[in-house]
mmCIF file of C-alpha atoms and ligand atoms in Angstrom:
data_model
loop_
_atom_site.group_PDB
_atom_site.id
_atom_site.type_symbol
_atom_site.label_atom_id
_atom_site.label_comp_id
_atom_site.label_asym_id
_atom_site.label_seq_id
_atom_site.Cartn_x
_atom_site.Cartn_y
_atom_site.Cartn_z
ATOM 1 C CA MET I 18 3.426 73.848 402.614
ATOM 2 C CA ASN I 19 2.384 69.840 402.706
ATOM 3 C CA GLN I 20 1.603 69.027 398.796
ATOM 4 C CA TYR I 21 -2.033 67.908 400.089
ATOM 5 C CA PHE I 22 -2.800 70.973 401.163
ATOM 6 C CA LYS I 23 -1.647 72.766 398.227
ATOM 7 C CA LEU I 24 -4.730 71.147 396.317
ATOM 8 C CA PHE I 25 -6.889 73.268 398.747
ATOM 9 C CA LEU I 26 -5.390 76.809 397.886
ATOM 10 C CA ASN I 27 -5.182 76.286 393.820
ATOM 11 C CA ASN I 28 -8.931 76.392 392.794
ATOM 12 C CA LYS I 29 -11.820 78.613 391.825
ATOM 13 C CA PRO I 30 -12.743 81.608 393.803
ATOM 14 C CA VAL I 31 -15.793 80.779 396.181
ATOM 15 C CA SER I 32 -19.086 82.230 395.333
ATOM 16 C CA ASN I 33 -20.943 84.311 397.457
ATOM 17 C CA ASN I 34 -23.725 81.999 397.246
ATOM 18 C CA LYS I 35 -22.076 79.176 398.632
ATOM 19 C CA LEU I 36 -20.483 81.086 401.624
ATOM 20 C CA ALA I 37 -24.367 81.641 402.667
ATOM 21 C CA ASP I 38 -24.467 77.946 402.525
ATOM 22 C CA VAL I 39 -24.194 76.368 405.849
ATOM 23 C CA LEU I 40 -22.321 73.116 405.018
ATOM 24 C CA GLU I 41 -21.918 69.841 407.195
ATOM 25 C CA ALA I 42 -20.168 66.914 406.835
ATOM 26 C CA SER I 43 -20.438 63.660 409.199
ATOM 27 C CA TRP I 44 -17.845 60.985 409.273
ATOM 28 C CA LYS I 45 -17.247 57.939 411.398
ATOM 29 C CA SER I 46 -13.728 57.306 412.297
ATOM 30 C CA PRO I 47 -11.923 54.266 414.601
ATOM 31 C CA SER I 48 -9.919 54.062 417.035
ATOM 32 C CA ASN I 49 -6.329 51.850 416.485
ATOM 33 C CA ILE I 50 -3.738 49.460 418.638
ATOM 34 C CA ALA I 51 -0.305 50.018 418.191
ATOM 35 C CA LEU I 52 1.832 46.749 418.285
ATOM 36 C CA VAL I 53 5.028 49.395 417.710
ATOM 37 C CA LYS I 54 5.066 52.174 419.628
ATOM 38 C CA TYR I 55 4.793 55.659 418.953
ATOM 39 C CA TRP I 56 6.147 56.913 421.983
ATOM 40 C CA GLY I 57 8.373 60.268 422.149
ATOM 41 C CA LYS I 58 8.884 62.817 419.267
ATOM 42 C CA LYS I 59 10.728 65.241 417.139
ATOM 43 C CA PRO I 60 9.630 68.927 416.498
ATOM 44 C CA GLY I 61 7.090 69.262 414.508
ATOM 45 C CA GLN I 62 4.697 66.338 415.389
ATOM 46 C CA LEU I 63 7.336 64.256 413.902
ATOM 47 C CA PRO I 64 7.639 60.944 415.502
ATOM 48 C CA GLY I 65 10.956 59.734 417.659
ATOM 49 C CA ASN I 66 10.793 56.297 415.495
ATOM 50 C CA PRO I 67 8.197 54.736 413.253
ATOM 51 C CA SER I 68 5.283 52.706 414.512
ATOM 52 C CA LEU I 69 2.672 50.572 413.364
ATOM 53 C CA SER I 70 -1.114 49.608 414.357
ATOM 54 C CA MET I 71 -3.919 47.666 413.493
ATOM 55 C CA THR I 72 -6.826 49.490 412.961
ATOM 56 C CA LEU I 73 -10.153 48.454 414.932
ATOM 57 C CA SER I 74 -13.436 48.553 413.996
ATOM 58 C CA LYS I 75 -16.231 48.810 416.941
ATOM 59 C CA ALA I 76 -14.425 51.474 418.865
ATOM 60 C CA VAL I 77 -15.313 54.436 417.068
ATOM 61 C CA THR I 78 -15.987 58.073 417.210
ATOM 62 C CA TYR I 79 -18.520 59.737 414.874
ATOM 63 C CA THR I 80 -18.182 63.111 414.525
ATOM 64 C CA TRP I 81 -20.265 66.016 412.569
ATOM 65 C CA VAL I 82 -19.479 69.350 412.132
ATOM 66 C CA LYS I 83 -21.138 72.353 410.547
ATOM 67 C CA ALA I 84 -19.335 75.107 408.992
ATOM 68 C CA VAL I 85 -20.605 78.434 409.440
ATOM 69 C CA PRO I 86 -18.808 80.679 407.149
ATOM 70 C CA TYR I 87 -19.116 84.653 407.833
ATOM 71 C CA SER I 88 -18.282 87.696 406.233
ATOM 72 C CA HIS I 89 -14.767 89.587 406.020
ATOM 73 C CA THR I 90 -16.527 92.272 408.223
ATOM 74 C CA GLU I 91 -17.191 90.373 410.451
ATOM 75 C CA ARG I 92 -13.572 89.332 410.787
ATOM 76 C CA SER I 93 -12.252 91.407 413.721
ATOM 77 C CA ARG I 94 -14.372 89.812 416.076
ATOM 78 C CA SER I 95 -12.629 87.776 418.748
ATOM 79 C CA VAL I 96 -14.320 84.196 417.258
ATOM 80 C CA LYS I 97 -11.459 81.434 417.693
ATOM 81 C CA GLY I 98 -12.825 78.649 414.839
ATOM 82 C CA ILE I 99 -14.716 75.825 416.995
ATOM 83 C CA LEU I 100 -17.999 77.201 418.407
ATOM 84 C CA SER I 101 -18.833 74.476 420.414
ATOM 85 C CA ILE I 102 -18.981 70.499 420.955
ATOM 86 C CA ASN I 103 -22.059 69.092 421.609
ATOM 87 C CA ASP I 104 -23.814 72.730 422.469
ATOM 88 C CA ASP I 105 -20.957 73.150 424.980
ATOM 89 C CA SER I 106 -18.771 75.954 424.837
ATOM 90 C CA ASN I 107 -16.349 74.691 427.073
ATOM 91 C CA HIS I 108 -15.862 71.037 426.149
ATOM 92 C CA PRO I 109 -13.051 69.910 427.558
ATOM 93 C CA PHE I 110 -12.214 68.444 424.426
ATOM 94 C CA ILE I 111 -12.333 71.954 422.581
ATOM 95 C CA PRO I 112 -8.694 72.886 423.047
ATOM 96 C CA LYS I 113 -7.396 69.856 421.407
ATOM 97 C CA LEU I 114 -9.795 70.737 418.344
ATOM 98 C CA GLN I 115 -9.161 73.992 418.332
ATOM 99 C CA LYS I 116 -5.076 73.486 418.281
ATOM 100 C CA LEU I 117 -5.276 71.822 415.032
ATOM 101 C CA TYR I 118 -7.642 74.118 413.880
ATOM 102 C CA ASP I 119 -5.089 77.085 414.278
ATOM 103 C CA GLN I 120 -2.354 74.776 412.573
ATOM 104 C CA LEU I 121 -4.778 74.066 409.674
ATOM 105 C CA SER I 122 -5.366 77.717 409.035
ATOM 106 C CA ALA I 123 -1.536 78.866 409.000
ATOM 107 C CA GLU I 124 -1.318 76.151 406.433
ATOM 108 C CA ILE I 125 -4.614 76.577 404.426
ATOM 109 C CA PRO I 126 -5.553 80.205 405.048
ATOM 110 C CA ARG I 127 -9.170 80.011 403.705
ATOM 111 C CA LEU I 128 -10.057 78.254 406.773
ATOM 112 C CA ASN I 129 -10.085 80.988 408.633
ATOM 113 C CA GLY I 130 -12.989 82.185 406.953
ATOM 114 C CA ILE I 131 -15.499 79.572 408.799
ATOM 115 C CA ASP I 132 -16.536 78.898 412.264
ATOM 116 C CA LEU I 133 -17.002 75.186 413.266
ATOM 117 C CA VAL I 134 -20.107 73.118 415.172
ATOM 118 C CA VAL I 135 -18.980 69.963 416.062
ATOM 119 C CA LYS I 136 -20.957 67.041 417.674
ATOM 120 C CA THR I 137 -19.168 63.799 418.577
ATOM 121 C CA GLU I 138 -20.161 60.420 419.936
ATOM 122 C CA ASN I 139 -17.873 57.833 420.865
ATOM 123 C CA SER I 140 -19.287 53.980 420.163
ATOM 124 C CA PHE I 141 -17.650 53.117 423.716
ATOM 125 C CA PRO I 142 -18.345 54.250 427.100
ATOM 126 C CA HIS I 143 -17.027 57.205 428.262
ATOM 127 C CA SER I 144 -16.363 55.370 431.398
ATOM 128 C CA THR I 145 -13.891 52.572 429.913
ATOM 129 C CA GLY I 146 -10.953 54.395 429.706
ATOM 130 C CA ILE I 147 -9.923 53.881 426.566
ATOM 131 C CA ALA I 148 -8.501 56.715 424.654
ATOM 132 C CA SER I 149 -10.863 58.200 422.108
ATOM 133 C CA SER I 150 -8.290 61.152 420.711
ATOM 134 C CA ALA I 151 -6.826 58.823 417.530
ATOM 135 C CA SER I 152 -10.807 58.053 416.547
ATOM 136 C CA GLY I 153 -12.214 61.593 417.524
ATOM 137 C CA ILE I 154 -8.824 63.687 415.859
ATOM 138 C CA SER I 155 -8.961 61.534 412.659
ATOM 139 C CA ALA I 156 -12.908 61.705 412.666
ATOM 140 C CA PHE I 157 -12.673 65.796 412.682
ATOM 141 C CA SER I 158 -9.791 66.009 409.894
ATOM 142 C CA PHE I 159 -12.088 64.097 407.619
ATOM 143 C CA CYS I 160 -14.779 66.271 408.481
ATOM 144 C CA LEU I 161 -12.838 69.431 407.787
ATOM 145 C CA LEU I 162 -11.078 68.582 404.987
ATOM 146 C CA ASP I 163 -14.615 67.648 403.407
ATOM 147 C CA ILE I 164 -16.058 70.946 404.022
ATOM 148 C CA LEU I 165 -13.478 72.613 402.702
ATOM 149 C CA ALA I 166 -12.856 70.730 399.761
ATOM 150 C CA SER I 167 -17.185 71.691 399.275
ATOM 151 C CA LEU I 168 -16.690 75.015 400.108
ATOM 152 C CA TYR I 169 -13.907 75.720 397.669
ATOM 153 C CA GLY I 170 -14.950 73.436 395.518
ATOM 154 C CA VAL I 171 -11.202 71.307 395.399
ATOM 155 C CA ASP I 172 -10.748 68.841 392.862
ATOM 156 C CA ILE I 173 -9.070 66.064 394.867
ATOM 157 C CA ASN I 174 -8.883 62.645 394.046
ATOM 158 C CA GLN I 175 -9.861 59.982 396.637
ATOM 159 C CA GLU I 176 -6.127 59.048 397.903
ATOM 160 C CA ASP I 177 -4.700 62.572 398.030
ATOM 161 C CA PHE I 178 -8.057 63.611 400.133
ATOM 162 C CA TYR I 179 -7.010 60.364 402.585
ATOM 163 C CA ARG I 180 -3.124 61.630 402.500
ATOM 164 C CA ALA I 181 -4.268 65.055 403.607
ATOM 165 C CA VAL I 182 -6.579 64.020 406.285
ATOM 166 C CA SER I 183 -3.769 61.666 407.020
ATOM 167 C CA TYR I 184 -1.090 64.942 407.560
ATOM 168 C CA ALA I 185 -4.143 67.022 409.075
ATOM 169 C CA SER I 186 -4.744 64.602 411.571
ATOM 170 C CA ARG I 187 -0.702 64.120 412.764
ATOM 171 C CA LEU I 188 -0.752 67.493 413.690
ATOM 172 C CA GLY I 189 -3.922 67.065 416.299
ATOM 173 C CA SER I 190 -2.508 63.741 417.525
ATOM 174 C CA GLY I 191 0.321 61.503 416.254
ATOM 175 C CA SER I 192 -1.558 58.382 416.697
ATOM 176 C CA ALA I 193 -4.873 59.739 415.229
ATOM 177 C CA CYS I 194 -3.322 59.950 411.271
ATOM 178 C CA ARG I 195 -2.797 56.128 411.699
ATOM 179 C CA SER I 196 -6.544 55.318 411.637
ATOM 180 C CA VAL I 197 -7.682 57.009 408.731
ATOM 181 C CA TYR I 198 -6.680 53.773 406.499
ATOM 182 C CA GLY I 199 -8.677 50.561 407.781
ATOM 183 C CA GLY I 200 -6.491 47.348 408.264
ATOM 184 C CA PHE I 201 -2.673 47.735 409.350
ATOM 185 C CA THR I 202 -0.869 51.215 408.945
ATOM 186 C CA ILE I 203 2.656 52.546 409.521
ATOM 187 C CA TRP I 204 3.320 56.049 410.371
ATOM 188 C CA GLY I 205 7.040 57.195 410.501
ATOM 189 C CA LYS I 206 9.903 56.702 407.929
ATOM 190 C CA THR I 207 11.273 52.714 408.192
ATOM 191 C CA GLU I 208 13.438 50.774 406.497
ATOM 192 C CA ALA I 209 11.449 47.833 406.486
ATOM 193 C CA VAL I 210 8.713 49.249 404.168
ATOM 194 C CA ASN I 211 9.094 51.252 401.282
ATOM 195 C CA GLU I 212 7.624 54.972 400.898
ATOM 196 C CA THR I 213 6.514 55.312 404.198
ATOM 197 C CA SER I 214 6.971 58.847 406.158
ATOM 198 C CA ASP I 215 6.746 60.983 408.976
ATOM 199 C CA LEU I 216 4.493 63.343 407.629
ATOM 200 C CA GLU I 217 1.586 60.412 407.194
ATOM 201 C CA ALA I 218 1.078 57.334 408.047
ATOM 202 C CA ILE I 219 0.744 54.707 404.845
ATOM 203 C CA PRO I 220 -1.921 51.433 404.304
ATOM 204 C CA VAL I 221 0.188 48.213 404.307
ATOM 205 C CA ASN I 222 -1.894 45.976 403.956
ATOM 206 C CA SER I 223 -0.490 44.383 400.711
ATOM 207 C CA ILE I 224 2.591 43.255 402.988
ATOM 208 C CA ILE I 225 -0.141 41.156 405.707
ATOM 209 C CA HIS I 226 -0.673 38.190 405.654
ATOM 210 C CA PRO I 227 -4.455 37.604 404.964
ATOM 211 C CA GLU I 228 -5.341 35.719 407.701
ATOM 212 C CA LEU I 229 -4.234 38.657 410.095
ATOM 213 C CA MET I 230 -6.966 40.503 408.352
ATOM 214 C CA ASP I 231 -9.759 39.566 410.522
ATOM 215 C CA LEU I 232 -7.044 39.703 413.984
ATOM 216 C CA GLN I 233 -9.562 39.786 416.832
ATOM 217 C CA ASP I 234 -8.790 42.268 420.024
ATOM 218 C CA ALA I 235 -10.559 42.068 422.949
ATOM 219 C CA ILE I 236 -9.954 45.329 425.316
ATOM 220 C CA LEU I 237 -9.732 43.320 429.070
ATOM 221 C CA VAL I 238 -10.569 47.041 430.800
ATOM 222 C CA VAL I 239 -9.051 46.883 434.257
ATOM 223 C CA SER I 240 -9.729 50.580 435.130
ATOM 224 C CA SER I 241 -11.791 53.427 433.533
ATOM 225 C CA GLU I 242 -9.976 56.517 435.446
ATOM 226 C CA PRO I 243 -8.528 59.097 433.742
ATOM 227 C CA LYS I 244 -4.885 58.661 432.849
ATOM 228 C CA SER I 245 -2.531 60.700 435.868
ATOM 229 C CA LEU I 246 -0.010 60.787 433.004
ATOM 230 C CA ALA I 247 -0.895 62.788 429.702
ATOM 231 C CA SER I 248 0.545 61.457 426.618
ATOM 232 C CA SER I 249 1.881 64.923 425.301
ATOM 233 C CA LEU I 250 3.629 65.136 428.409
ATOM 234 C CA GLY I 251 5.003 61.519 428.335
ATOM 235 C CA HIS I 252 6.272 61.962 425.237
ATOM 236 C CA LYS I 253 7.948 65.705 426.023
ATOM 237 C CA ARG I 254 9.656 63.462 428.803
ATOM 238 C CA MET I 255 11.327 61.548 425.747
ATOM 239 C CA GLU I 256 13.549 64.186 425.456
ATOM 240 C CA VAL I 257 15.212 63.819 428.428
ATOM 241 C CA HIS I 258 14.969 60.284 428.995
ATOM 242 C CA PRO I 259 18.087 58.087 429.564
ATOM 243 C CA PHE I 260 16.788 55.618 427.691
ATOM 244 C CA ALA I 261 15.435 57.445 424.303
ATOM 245 C CA ARG I 262 18.155 56.654 422.263
ATOM 246 C CA GLY I 263 18.251 53.104 422.692
ATOM 247 C CA ARG I 264 14.259 52.597 422.546
ATOM 248 C CA TYR I 265 14.389 54.630 419.175
ATOM 249 C CA GLN I 266 16.704 51.685 418.076
ATOM 250 C CA GLN I 267 14.519 48.829 419.552
ATOM 251 C CA ALA I 268 11.303 50.374 417.751
ATOM 252 C CA HIS I 269 13.569 50.705 413.756
ATOM 253 C CA GLU I 270 14.646 46.695 414.720
ATOM 254 C CA ASN I 271 11.732 45.430 416.014
ATOM 255 C CA MET I 272 9.338 47.170 413.343
ATOM 256 C CA GLN I 273 11.656 45.212 410.925
ATOM 257 C CA GLU I 274 11.065 41.988 412.511
ATOM 258 C CA ILE I 275 7.292 42.222 412.945
ATOM 259 C CA VAL I 276 7.160 43.415 409.375
ATOM 260 C CA ASN I 277 8.757 40.303 408.334
ATOM 261 C CA ALA I 278 6.753 38.334 410.937
ATOM 262 C CA LEU I 279 3.090 39.705 409.573
ATOM 263 C CA HIS I 280 4.103 39.173 406.340
ATOM 264 C CA THR I 281 4.698 35.623 406.900
ATOM 265 C CA GLY I 282 1.860 35.502 409.821
ATOM 266 C CA ASN I 283 3.961 34.003 412.060
ATOM 267 C CA LEU I 284 1.765 34.580 415.059
ATOM 268 C CA GLU I 285 4.833 33.778 417.704
ATOM 269 C CA THR I 286 7.067 36.231 416.766
ATOM 270 C CA ILE I 287 4.634 39.157 416.336
ATOM 271 C CA ALA I 288 3.055 38.018 420.216
ATOM 272 C CA LEU I 289 7.065 38.115 420.870
ATOM 273 C CA ILE I 290 7.365 41.889 419.595
ATOM 274 C CA ALA I 291 4.229 43.171 420.359
ATOM 275 C CA GLU I 292 4.615 42.241 423.908
ATOM 276 C CA ASN I 293 8.057 43.579 424.357
ATOM 277 C CA GLU I 294 6.916 46.967 422.705
ATOM 278 C CA ALA I 295 4.284 47.300 425.283
ATOM 279 C CA LEU I 296 6.354 46.804 428.261
ATOM 280 C CA SER I 297 8.996 48.886 426.909
ATOM 281 C CA LEU I 298 6.603 51.554 426.679
ATOM 282 C CA HIS I 299 5.631 51.012 430.184
ATOM 283 C CA ALA I 300 9.583 50.792 431.496
ATOM 284 C CA LEU I 301 10.147 54.546 429.791
ATOM 285 C CA LEU I 302 6.547 55.554 431.882
ATOM 286 C CA MET I 303 7.723 54.024 434.793
ATOM 287 C CA THR I 304 11.267 55.413 434.548
ATOM 288 C CA SER I 305 9.918 58.806 433.457
ATOM 289 C CA GLY I 306 8.485 59.824 436.750
ATOM 290 C CA GLU I 307 6.230 59.281 439.857
ATOM 291 C CA ASP I 308 2.863 59.580 437.694
ATOM 292 C CA GLY I 309 4.306 56.524 434.746
ATOM 293 C CA LEU I 310 3.299 54.037 436.676
ATOM 294 C CA LEU I 311 -0.013 53.157 434.588
ATOM 295 C CA MET I 312 -0.088 49.561 434.943
ATOM 296 C CA LYS I 313 -2.598 48.130 437.864
ATOM 297 C CA PRO I 314 -2.403 44.679 439.731
ATOM 298 C CA GLY I 315 -5.039 43.357 437.625
ATOM 299 C CA THR I 316 -2.907 44.599 434.342
ATOM 300 C CA LEU I 317 0.156 41.876 435.482
ATOM 301 C CA GLU I 318 -2.545 39.548 436.679
ATOM 302 C CA ILE I 319 -4.203 39.732 433.100
ATOM 303 C CA ILE I 320 -0.779 39.742 431.647
ATOM 304 C CA GLN I 321 0.430 36.741 433.034
ATOM 305 C CA LYS I 322 -2.674 34.688 432.397
ATOM 306 C CA ILE I 323 -2.636 35.563 428.590
ATOM 307 C CA ARG I 324 1.034 34.125 428.706
ATOM 308 C CA LYS I 325 0.217 31.263 430.528
ATOM 309 C CA ALA I 326 -2.494 30.588 427.669
ATOM 310 C CA ARG I 327 0.043 30.887 425.002
ATOM 311 C CA LYS I 328 2.666 28.711 426.801
ATOM 312 C CA ASN I 329 -0.956 26.098 426.868
ATOM 313 C CA GLY I 330 -0.924 26.350 423.307
ATOM 314 C CA LEU I 331 -3.619 29.018 422.635
ATOM 315 C CA PRO I 332 -2.252 31.761 419.587
ATOM 316 C CA VAL I 333 -3.249 34.752 422.422
ATOM 317 C CA PHE I 334 -0.888 38.230 423.104
ATOM 318 C CA PHE I 335 -0.907 41.295 424.550
ATOM 319 C CA THR I 336 -0.415 44.619 424.313
ATOM 320 C CA ILE I 337 -1.189 47.869 426.338
ATOM 321 C CA ASP I 338 -1.208 51.401 425.694
ATOM 322 C CA ALA I 339 -0.552 54.304 427.732
ATOM 323 C CA GLY I 340 -2.932 53.033 430.646
ATOM 324 C CA PRO I 341 -3.748 50.028 432.599
ATOM 325 C CA ASN I 342 -6.093 48.243 430.039
ATOM 326 C CA VAL I 343 -4.780 45.357 428.027
ATOM 327 C CA HIS I 344 -5.847 44.518 424.090
ATOM 328 C CA MET I 345 -6.076 40.735 424.191
ATOM 329 C CA LEU I 346 -5.259 39.606 420.059
ATOM 330 C CA TYR I 347 -5.630 36.402 418.970
ATOM 331 C CA PRO I 348 -7.213 34.820 415.463
ATOM 332 C CA LYS I 349 -10.707 34.786 414.359
ATOM 333 C CA THR I 350 -10.679 31.131 414.613
ATOM 334 C CA TYR I 351 -10.082 30.814 417.996
ATOM 335 C CA SER I 352 -12.957 33.495 419.153
ATOM 336 C CA SER I 353 -15.180 30.839 421.131
ATOM 337 C CA ILE I 354 -12.160 29.406 423.264
ATOM 338 C CA ILE I 355 -10.871 33.138 424.307
ATOM 339 C CA GLU I 356 -14.645 34.097 425.351
ATOM 340 C CA GLU I 357 -14.804 31.170 427.281
ATOM 341 C CA PHE I 358 -11.140 32.384 428.681
ATOM 342 C CA THR I 359 -11.714 35.094 429.575
ATOM 343 C CA ARG I 360 -14.927 34.607 430.896
ATOM 344 C CA ASN I 361 -13.403 32.011 433.141
ATOM 345 C CA GLU I 362 -9.787 33.694 433.837
ATOM 346 C CA LEU I 363 -9.570 37.718 433.053
ATOM 347 C CA LEU I 364 -13.125 39.273 434.034
ATOM 348 C CA ALA I 365 -12.255 39.049 437.702
ATOM 349 C CA PHE I 366 -9.746 41.382 436.986
ATOM 350 C CA CYS I 367 -11.763 43.834 434.713
ATOM 351 C CA GLU I 368 -13.772 46.860 436.184
ATOM 352 C CA SER I 369 -17.191 45.834 436.147
ATOM 353 C CA ASN I 370 -16.879 43.170 434.481
ATOM 354 C CA GLN I 371 -16.062 45.498 430.967
ATOM 355 C CA VAL I 372 -14.585 43.625 427.736
ATOM 356 C CA ILE I 373 -14.748 45.093 424.289
ATOM 357 C CA PHE I 374 -14.321 42.579 421.737
ATOM 358 C CA ASP I 375 -13.320 44.446 418.690
ATOM 359 C CA HIS I 376 -11.165 43.015 415.592
ATOM 360 C CA CYS I 377 -9.646 44.635 412.415
ATOM 361 C CA GLY I 378 -11.583 47.405 410.853
ATOM 362 C CA GLU I 379 -11.988 48.734 407.600
ATOM 363 C CA GLY I 380 -11.396 51.992 408.575
ATOM 364 C CA PRO I 381 -13.315 55.775 408.372
ATOM 365 C CA VAL I 382 -16.254 56.005 406.417
ATOM 366 C CA PRO I 383 -18.917 59.268 405.875
ATOM 367 C CA ILE I 384 -22.103 59.547 407.800
ATOM 368 C CA HIS I 385 -25.285 59.993 405.868
ATOM 369 C CA THR I 386 -27.112 61.248 408.309
ATOM 370 C CA SER I 387 -27.398 65.023 409.583
ATOM 371 C CA LEU I 388 -27.482 65.591 413.456
ATOM 372 C CA LEU I 389 -26.670 69.087 413.565
HETATM 373 O O1 PMV A 102 -1.067 59.699 419.901
HETATM 374 P P1 PMV A 102 -0.985 60.641 421.594
HETATM 375 O O2 PMV A 102 0.092 61.470 421.314
HETATM 376 O O3 PMV A 102 -1.806 59.921 422.317
HETATM 377 O O4 PMV A 102 0.340 59.136 421.600
HETATM 378 C C1 PMV A 102 0.049 57.694 421.877
HETATM 379 C C2 PMV A 102 0.573 56.995 421.810
HETATM 380 C C3 PMV A 102 0.607 55.745 422.001
HETATM 381 O O5 PMV A 102 -0.983 55.043 422.310
HETATM 382 C C4 PMV A 102 1.189 55.387 423.474
HETATM 383 C C5 PMV A 102 1.127 54.422 421.135
HETATM 384 C C6 PMV A 102 0.571 54.841 419.833
HETATM 385 O O6 PMV A 102 1.538 54.470 418.859
HETATM 386 O O7 PMV A 102 -0.209 54.666 419.692
#
C-alpha cells in the first residue's frame, strides 16, 4: 500500500448525512512536454527510464466530478464507477478513467462506495491532435482524491495530497503524474537528482536556472489526424525492442546532462539533448512496426527550419511527442522574433495554419464554478 493512500484509510467513519450528500470537485490541469522522454515501462506502471518535462500553461483540461454515494443495499447492482462523461455513458474516455478507478479502488476500498459523473473540456481544440491524456488524467485524479478527502474527512497536508495525486495519476497514464506540478518535474529514479522515484513525479524547480522558468513552447500542428499507434501499444513494444537496453542507458545519460544544463541555463546543450531525445523516440517508434512512422513531411521541414534558424543565431530548438506535431521551444525575450519566423517560415507546414503559443506554467488549480 502506498504511504499517501494510507492517509485516506486512517480516519473517522463517514456519517450517514454525509453519504447522502452529493459531492463535487473541479480542477484545471495542464498538459506537459517531455524533454527526456518516457518510452517503455516495467510491470506495475513503472517507467523503463526517468523522464523530465515542462508543464504547460494554456493547453489544459477542465474537469468536474460529481460523486454519487450509494448505500450498501444497492451495492449488488452492476454499476462500475464512472457513470458518464459529458452526459455520454459511452464516451471514449470512460474505459481509461474506469481502469484508473478500478486500480484506485483496489488500494482505497472505500472508493467502491461512490459512483462518478464526469464533465471534461480541453482548452485546445479537439482537432489539433494534441494529447489530452496527461492533463485529463491528472485533472480527474485531483477531483477524485479531493472528493474522497472531503467525503471521509481525511486530514492530509497539501504536499502529501499532491504526492497522492501524482501517484494516482501515474496509474492512469505515466506522463500524467508529471502534470501535477508546475514548472519542471522528473518522474523516475535518476542519480542526477536526489529523492526521485518511479512511483511519483517530483517538482525540480529549485535546480532550474530562473531564466528557464518562462520558456516558451509554440506547438506547431502539422496534423490533427488521430495517431496510428496508441502509446500503450508503443510502450509494450519496448519489451521486445532490440534497442531497448541502449535506449534506457541513453535516457539516464541524457538526464544527467540535461539536469546540469538546466541548472546552468546552457540552452545550447538543452537543445541538443531535447532534440536527440525526440528523434530517439521516433527512431524507436519507426523500428517497432509499420504503424510507428508518425512524423509527416511537414514535421521534417519544420525540424530543418528550426535547426537552420539556430545555426543562424536564434536560441530555438524542438521536441516532438509520439505524433507529427512539433513543439518549438525558446526564451520569452525572443517571442516577437520567433512569432515572425513562425509566420514567415513554418505556418505553411501547419494544418489550417494552427499554432498554439504556450509556455511554462504554474500547474493545476481548483476551479470554483460548478458545471454539473
Ligand atoms: O503517458 P503515456 O503512456 O501516454 O506516454 C506518453 C509518452 C510520451 O508522451 C511519448 C513521452 C513523454 O514522456 O511524455
